[in-house]
Amino acid sequence: MITLEDIKNNEEVKELVIHSQKQLDELGYTEHGLRHASLVSSRAGEILNALGHSEEEIEMAKIAGFLHDIGNSVNRVDHAHSGAILAYNLLKDMGMDSKSRTEILMAIGNHDENTGMAVSNISAALILADKSDVHRNRVAKTNMSSFDIHDRVNYAVTSADLKINSEETKIQLELIIDTEICPVLDYFEIFMNRTLMSKYAAKYLGIWYELIINGTKLL
């Protein structure tokens, strides 16, 4: 079986991740590079592991998490779909079996909130992991006067912890938001679709989704 380490050591994958970030830097987007890919990969695997899924599904979730944004090397628009096709062909060239690479294709192709939804355990874990990465570390700009609302909201988040409680069958995203930088309402203005997508992804996995901001449960 192709593993996450095989993916990380693949030169073609490295270039796709690098150029995805390069293109988004030019467009002024938040960070979608190696840090984000690694975090999403780790969290997607942790979710399925905590819920008792198979080692095979856990590894596929990790791989999908690491590769999910490589479509940004093509274009930000429809990056989930182009990324899914890129990943499928890469994994085929690397010798992954057709069932596994198709599961990963399906997960990557459904991770964007504008066009996707949870359609499998792997896709649900990927969605929850991806949408949990809100943090000031993702803001590339250094001049706060140039921040748009996405920069401002991400920069205001000083802590973002994703906790899986298998005994209580729930997953919690706990955020600390500096309200002197932006009000909590701004978070929902830009992330409501992501929040609802996460809720339904958790439901697909048979667990509850809770969003806690500054100690208050909002969902």
Tab-separated table of N, CA, C and O in Angstrom, residues 103-180:
chain	number	residue	atom	x	y	z
A	103	GLU	N	-11.238	6.295	-3.894
A	103	GLU	CA	-11.741	6.825	-2.621
A	103	GLU	C	-11.105	8.184	-2.321
A	103	GLU	O	-11.777	9.120	-1.874
A	104	ILE	N	-9.823	8.312	-2.577
A	104	ILE	CA	-9.115	9.569	-2.325
A	104	ILE	C	-9.571	10.638	-3.305
A	104	ILE	O	-9.772	11.795	-2.928
A	105	LEU	N	-9.754	10.271	-4.576
A	105	LEU	CA	-10.279	11.193	-5.585
A	105	LEU	C	-11.624	11.755	-5.139
A	105	LEU	O	-11.863	12.963	-5.201
A	106	MET	N	-12.499	10.884	-4.661
A	106	MET	CA	-13.841	11.299	-4.248
A	106	MET	C	-13.780	12.251	-3.049
A	106	MET	O	-14.532	13.236	-2.988
A	107	ALA	N	-12.880	11.971	-2.116
A	107	ALA	CA	-12.756	12.834	-0.940
A	107	ALA	C	-12.240	14.220	-1.317
A	107	ALA	O	-12.805	15.238	-0.901
A	108	ILE	N	-11.180	14.263	-2.113
A	108	ILE	CA	-10.614	15.554	-2.520
A	108	ILE	C	-11.616	16.347	-3.352
A	108	ILE	O	-11.779	17.559	-3.167
A	109	GLY	N	-12.320	15.678	-4.230
A	109	GLY	CA	-13.285	16.351	-5.097
A	109	GLY	C	-14.478	16.926	-4.371
A	109	GLY	O	-15.222	17.742	-4.923
A	110	ASN	N	-14.670	16.523	-3.096
A	110	ASN	CA	-15.827	16.992	-2.336
A	110	ASN	C	-15.464	17.828	-1.119
A	110	ASN	O	-16.307	18.061	-0.260
A	111	HIS	N	-14.200	18.312	-1.038
A	111	HIS	CA	-13.815	19.027	0.189
A	111	HIS	C	-14.169	20.505	0.187
A	111	HIS	O	-14.175	21.141	1.235
A	112	ASP	N	-14.488	21.071	-0.979
A	112	ASP	CA	-14.796	22.502	-1.047
A	112	ASP	C	-16.266	22.741	-0.737
A	112	ASP	O	-17.148	22.073	-1.289
A	113	GLU	N	-16.530	23.724	0.121
A	113	GLU	CA	-17.898	23.967	0.584
A	113	GLU	C	-18.839	24.473	-0.498
A	113	GLU	O	-20.065	24.406	-0.352
A	114	ASN	N	-18.290	24.986	-1.589
A	114	ASN	CA	-19.145	25.520	-2.653
A	114	ASN	C	-19.700	24.430	-3.567
A	114	ASN	O	-20.727	24.630	-4.215
A	115	THR	N	-19.032	23.291	-3.617
A	115	THR	CA	-19.443	22.251	-4.568
A	115	THR	C	-19.511	20.858	-3.971
A	115	THR	O	-20.006	19.942	-4.627
A	116	GLY	N	-19.024	20.673	-2.743
A	116	GLY	CA	-18.899	19.319	-2.205
A	116	GLY	C	-19.746	19.049	-0.982
A	116	GLY	O	-20.441	19.923	-0.463
A	117	MET	N	-19.641	17.808	-0.521
A	117	MET	CA	-20.330	17.366	0.689
A	117	MET	C	-19.714	16.042	1.108
A	117	MET	O	-19.010	15.393	0.332
A	118	ALA	N	-19.974	15.637	2.343
A	118	ALA	CA	-19.459	14.360	2.826
A	118	ALA	C	-20.171	13.214	2.116
A	118	ALA	O	-21.394	13.097	2.186
A	119	VAL	N	-19.390	12.381	1.429
A	119	VAL	CA	-19.964	11.257	0.684
A	119	VAL	C	-19.296	9.933	1.076
A	119	VAL	O	-19.623	8.891	0.512
A	120	SER	N	-18.376	9.990	2.029
A	120	SER	CA	-17.670	8.802	2.495
A	120	SER	C	-17.017	9.145	3.828
A	120	SER	O	-16.927	10.316	4.209
A	121	ASN	N	-16.542	8.133	4.531
A	121	ASN	CA	-15.840	8.383	5.792
A	121	ASN	C	-14.603	9.241	5.576
A	121	ASN	O	-14.316	10.158	6.355
A	122	ILE	N	-13.884	8.960	4.506
A	122	ILE	CA	-12.651	9.700	4.216
A	122	ILE	C	-12.961	11.148	3.876
A	122	ILE	O	-12.293	12.072	4.349
A	123	SER	N	-13.988	11.368	3.071
A	123	SER	CA	-14.346	12.745	2.709
A	123	SER	C	-14.832	13.515	3.924
A	123	SER	O	-14.529	14.704	4.088
A	124	ALA	N	-15.573	12.869	4.806
A	124	ALA	CA	-16.068	13.538	6.013
A	124	ALA	C	-14.913	13.945	6.924
A	124	ALA	O	-14.882	15.064	7.453
A	125	ALA	N	-13.937	13.046	7.095
A	125	ALA	CA	-12.772	13.359	7.927
A	125	ALA	C	-11.961	14.495	7.314
A	125	ALA	O	-11.474	15.382	8.027
A	126	LEU	N	-11.820	14.483	5.990
A	126	LEU	CA	-11.083	15.543	5.295
A	126	LEU	C	-11.768	16.893	5.479
A	126	LEU	O	-11.117	17.903	5.761
A	127	ILE	N	-13.071	16.927	5.338
A	127	ILE	CA	-13.818	18.171	5.508
A	127	ILE	C	-13.623	18.732	6.918
A	127	ILE	O	-13.306	19.910	7.102
A	128	LEU	N	-13.805	17.895	7.917
A	128	LEU	CA	-13.668	18.343	9.311
A	128	LEU	C	-12.263	18.846	9.597
A	128	LEU	O	-12.077	19.864	10.274
A	129	ALA	N	-11.263	18.157	9.071
A	129	ALA	CA	-9.873	18.570	9.289
A	129	ALA	C	-9.561	19.876	8.576
A	129	ALA	O	-8.963	20.793	9.149
A	130	ASP	N	-9.985	19.982	7.334
A	130	ASP	CA	-9.684	21.165	6.521
A	130	ASP	C	-10.342	22.413	7.098
A	130	ASP	O	-9.711	23.469	7.228
A	131	LYS	N	-11.595	22.313	7.462
A	131	LYS	CA	-12.336	23.485	7.937
A	131	LYS	C	-11.956	23.886	9.362
A	131	LYS	O	-12.337	24.956	9.838
A	132	SER	N	-11.180	23.032	10.039
A	132	SER	CA	-10.755	23.364	11.398
A	132	SER	C	-9.503	24.241	11.426
A	132	SER	O	-9.149	24.781	12.474
A	133	ASP	N	-8.846	24.388	10.282
A	133	ASP	CA	-7.582	25.130	10.252
A	133	ASP	C	-7.831	26.620	10.040
A	133	ASP	O	-7.730	27.137	8.925
A	134	VAL	N	-8.183	27.273	11.119
A	134	VAL	CA	-8.357	28.728	11.136
A	134	VAL	C	-7.369	29.261	12.160
A	134	VAL	O	-7.460	28.933	13.344
A	135	HIS	N	-6.405	30.071	11.743
A	135	HIS	CA	-5.379	30.520	12.688
A	135	HIS	C	-4.562	31.637	12.060
A	135	HIS	O	-4.411	31.706	10.830
A	136	ARG	N	-4.012	32.489	12.909
A	136	ARG	CA	-3.208	33.604	12.408
A	136	ARG	C	-1.961	33.159	11.644
A	136	ARG	O	-1.427	33.908	10.828
A	137	ASN	N	-1.509	31.931	11.875
A	137	ASN	CA	-0.359	31.419	11.137
A	137	ASN	C	-0.625	31.313	9.638
A	137	ASN	O	0.306	31.205	8.845
A	138	ARG	N	-1.894	31.338	9.244
A	138	ARG	CA	-2.239	31.219	7.829
A	138	ARG	C	-2.173	32.559	7.096
A	138	ARG	O	-2.282	32.584	5.861
A	139	VAL	N	-2.014	33.641	7.832
A	139	VAL	CA	-2.006	34.964	7.203
A	139	VAL	C	-0.587	35.300	6.758
A	139	VAL	O	0.328	35.400	7.576
A	140	ALA	N	-0.425	35.478	5.450
A	140	ALA	CA	0.901	35.753	4.893
A	140	ALA	C	1.238	37.246	4.931
A	140	ALA	O	2.405	37.622	5.029
A	141	LYS	N	0.214	38.089	4.861
A	141	LYS	CA	0.448	39.536	4.836
A	141	LYS	C	0.979	40.004	6.185
A	141	LYS	O	0.611	39.475	7.231
A	142	THR	N	1.826	41.013	6.159
A	142	THR	CA	2.399	41.544	7.402
A	142	THR	C	1.822	42.908	7.775
A	142	THR	O	1.941	43.340	8.920
A	143	ASN	N	1.204	43.570	6.818
A	143	ASN	CA	0.627	44.887	7.058
A	143	ASN	C	-0.870	44.744	7.317
A	143	ASN	O	-1.641	44.437	6.412
A	144	MET	N	-1.298	44.965	8.562
A	144	MET	CA	-2.700	44.761	8.909
A	144	MET	C	-3.638	45.691	8.153
A	144	MET	O	-4.813	45.367	7.967
A	145	SER	N	-3.139	46.823	7.701
A	145	SER	CA	-3.990	47.746	6.956
A	145	SER	C	-4.405	47.173	5.603
A	145	SER	O	-5.365	47.638	4.990
A	146	SER	N	-3.687	46.142	5.147
A	146	SER	CA	-4.005	45.519	3.855
A	146	SER	C	-4.866	44.266	4.005
A	146	SER	O	-5.221	43.633	3.017
A	147	PHE	N	-5.236	43.918	5.249
A	147	PHE	CA	-6.022	42.706	5.495
A	147	PHE	C	-7.420	42.832	4.898
A	147	PHE	O	-8.085	43.866	5.060
A	148	ASP	N	-7.883	41.757	4.232
A	148	ASP	CA	-9.304	41.670	3.913
A	148	ASP	C	-9.968	40.904	5.069
A	148	ASP	O	-9.309	40.562	6.059
A	149	ILE	N	-11.248	40.603	4.958
A	149	ILE	CA	-11.959	39.988	6.074
A	149	ILE	C	-11.420	38.593	6.386
A	149	ILE	O	-11.346	38.178	7.549
A	150	HIS	N	-10.973	37.847	5.363
A	150	HIS	CA	-10.410	36.518	5.600
A	150	HIS	C	-9.109	36.616	6.399
A	150	HIS	O	-8.886	35.837	7.337
A	151	ASP	N	-8.265	37.578	6.017
A	151	ASP	CA	-7.023	37.786	6.767
A	151	ASP	C	-7.325	38.178	8.208
A	151	ASP	O	-6.716	37.673	9.149
A	152	ARG	N	-8.270	39.082	8.365
A	152	ARG	CA	-8.579	39.619	9.692
A	152	ARG	C	-9.126	38.524	10.620
A	152	ARG	O	-8.710	38.417	11.777
A	153	VAL	N	-10.033	37.717	10.096
A	153	VAL	CA	-10.617	36.658	10.915
A	153	VAL	C	-9.557	35.627	11.282
A	153	VAL	O	-9.435	35.218	12.447
A	154	ASN	N	-8.771	35.192	10.309
A	154	ASN	CA	-7.725	34.215	10.606
A	154	ASN	C	-6.703	34.774	11.591
A	154	ASN	O	-6.266	34.068	12.508
A	155	TYR	N	-6.337	36.027	11.415
A	155	TYR	CA	-5.331	36.623	12.295
A	155	TYR	C	-5.861	36.766	13.720
A	155	TYR	O	-5.103	36.701	14.693
A	156	ALA	N	-7.161	36.951	13.834
A	156	ALA	CA	-7.764	37.114	15.163
A	156	ALA	C	-7.814	35.811	15.947
A	156	ALA	O	-7.937	35.825	17.175
A	157	VAL	N	-7.721	34.676	15.251
A	157	VAL	CA	-7.788	33.375	15.928
A	157	VAL	C	-6.409	33.023	16.478
A	157	VAL	O	-5.484	32.728	15.725
A	158	THR	N	-6.284	33.058	17.779
A	158	THR	CA	-4.991	32.785	18.422
A	158	THR	C	-4.847	31.332	18.859
A	158	THR	O	-3.748	30.882	19.170
A	159	SER	N	-5.960	30.598	18.872
A	159	SER	CA	-5.909	29.180	19.223
A	159	SER	C	-7.056	28.460	18.529
A	159	SER	O	-8.182	28.968	18.493
A	160	ALA	N	-6.754	27.284	17.951
A	160	ALA	CA	-7.777	26.479	17.276
A	160	ALA	C	-7.491	25.011	17.562
A	160	ALA	O	-6.569	24.434	16.986
A	161	ASP	N	-8.274	24.419	18.443
A	161	ASP	CA	-8.082	23.019	18.829
A	161	ASP	C	-9.256	22.173	18.360
A	161	ASP	O	-10.422	22.527	18.583
A	162	LEU	N	-8.934	21.069	17.707
A	162	LEU	CA	-9.960	20.115	17.293
A	162	LEU	C	-9.874	18.907	18.214
A	162	LEU	O	-8.828	18.257	18.298
A	163	LYS	N	-10.966	18.628	18.913
A	163	LYS	CA	-10.977	17.543	19.896
A	163	LYS	C	-12.038	16.523	19.524
A	163	LYS	O	-13.184	16.874	19.261
A	164	ILE	N	-11.627	15.250	19.496
A	164	ILE	CA	-12.550	14.162	19.183
A	164	ILE	C	-12.828	13.380	20.456
A	164	ILE	O	-11.901	12.878	21.088
A	165	ASN	N	-14.083	13.322	20.835
A	165	ASN	CA	-14.489	12.583	22.026
A	165	ASN	C	-15.336	11.395	21.574
A	165	ASN	O	-16.533	11.521	21.334
A	166	SER	N	-14.677	10.248	21.425
A	166	SER	CA	-15.373	9.069	20.905
A	166	SER	C	-16.396	8.535	21.908
A	166	SER	O	-17.419	7.964	21.514
A	167	GLU	N	-16.147	8.708	23.209
A	167	GLU	CA	-17.076	8.217	24.218
A	167	GLU	C	-18.390	8.988	24.188
A	167	GLU	O	-19.466	8.406	24.345
A	168	GLU	N	-18.304	10.295	23.974
A	168	GLU	CA	-19.513	11.118	23.896
A	168	GLU	C	-19.952	11.323	22.451
A	168	GLU	O	-20.888	12.079	22.184
A	169	THR	N	-19.276	10.635	21.540
A	169	THR	CA	-19.556	10.699	20.094
A	169	THR	C	-19.737	12.139	19.605
A	169	THR	O	-20.772	12.494	19.040
A	170	LYS	N	-18.705	12.941	19.845
A	170	LYS	CA	-18.771	14.310	19.363
A	170	LYS	C	-17.376	14.812	19.012
A	170	LYS	O	-16.368	14.292	19.491
A	171	ILE	N	-17.343	15.806	18.159
A	171	ILE	CA	-16.098	16.459	17.786
A	171	ILE	C	-16.280	17.950	18.045
A	171	ILE	O	-17.325	18.530	17.722
A	172	GLN	N	-15.274	18.562	18.667
A	172	GLN	CA	-15.377	19.971	19.053
A	172	GLN	C	-14.261	20.787	18.419
A	172	GLN	O	-13.095	20.394	18.474
A	173	LEU	N	-14.631	21.908	17.824
A	173	LEU	CA	-13.656	22.887	17.368
A	173	LEU	C	-13.703	24.046	18.354
A	173	LEU	O	-14.709	24.749	18.448
A	174	GLU	N	-12.614	24.211	19.106
A	174	GLU	CA	-12.540	25.262	20.116
A	174	GLU	C	-11.622	26.376	19.617
A	174	GLU	O	-10.434	26.150	19.375
A	175	LEU	N	-12.184	27.569	19.461
A	175	LEU	CA	-11.432	28.717	18.961
A	175	LEU	C	-11.328	29.804	20.035
A	175	LEU	O	-12.272	30.020	20.793
A	176	ILE	N	-10.186	30.461	20.051
A	176	ILE	CA	-10.035	31.686	20.824
A	176	ILE	C	-9.854	32.813	19.814
A	176	ILE	O	-8.910	32.791	19.013
A	177	ILE	N	-10.776	33.763	19.833
A	177	ILE	CA	-10.751	34.880	18.890
A	177	ILE	C	-10.499	36.173	19.646
A	177	ILE	O	-11.199	36.483	20.619
A	178	ASP	N	-9.503	36.912	19.207
A	178	ASP	CA	-9.206	38.227	19.780
A	178	ASP	C	-10.224	39.215	19.224
A	178	ASP	O	-10.122	39.639	18.065
A	179	THR	N	-11.201	39.577	20.027
A	179	THR	CA	-12.287	40.436	19.550
A	179	THR	C	-11.862	41.889	19.372
A	179	THR	O	-12.648	42.696	18.853
A	180	GLU	N	-10.666	42.217	19.776
A	180	GLU	CA	-10.159	43.556	19.483
A	180	GLU	C	-9.707	43.659	18.029
A	180	GLU	O	-9.589	44.753	17.487
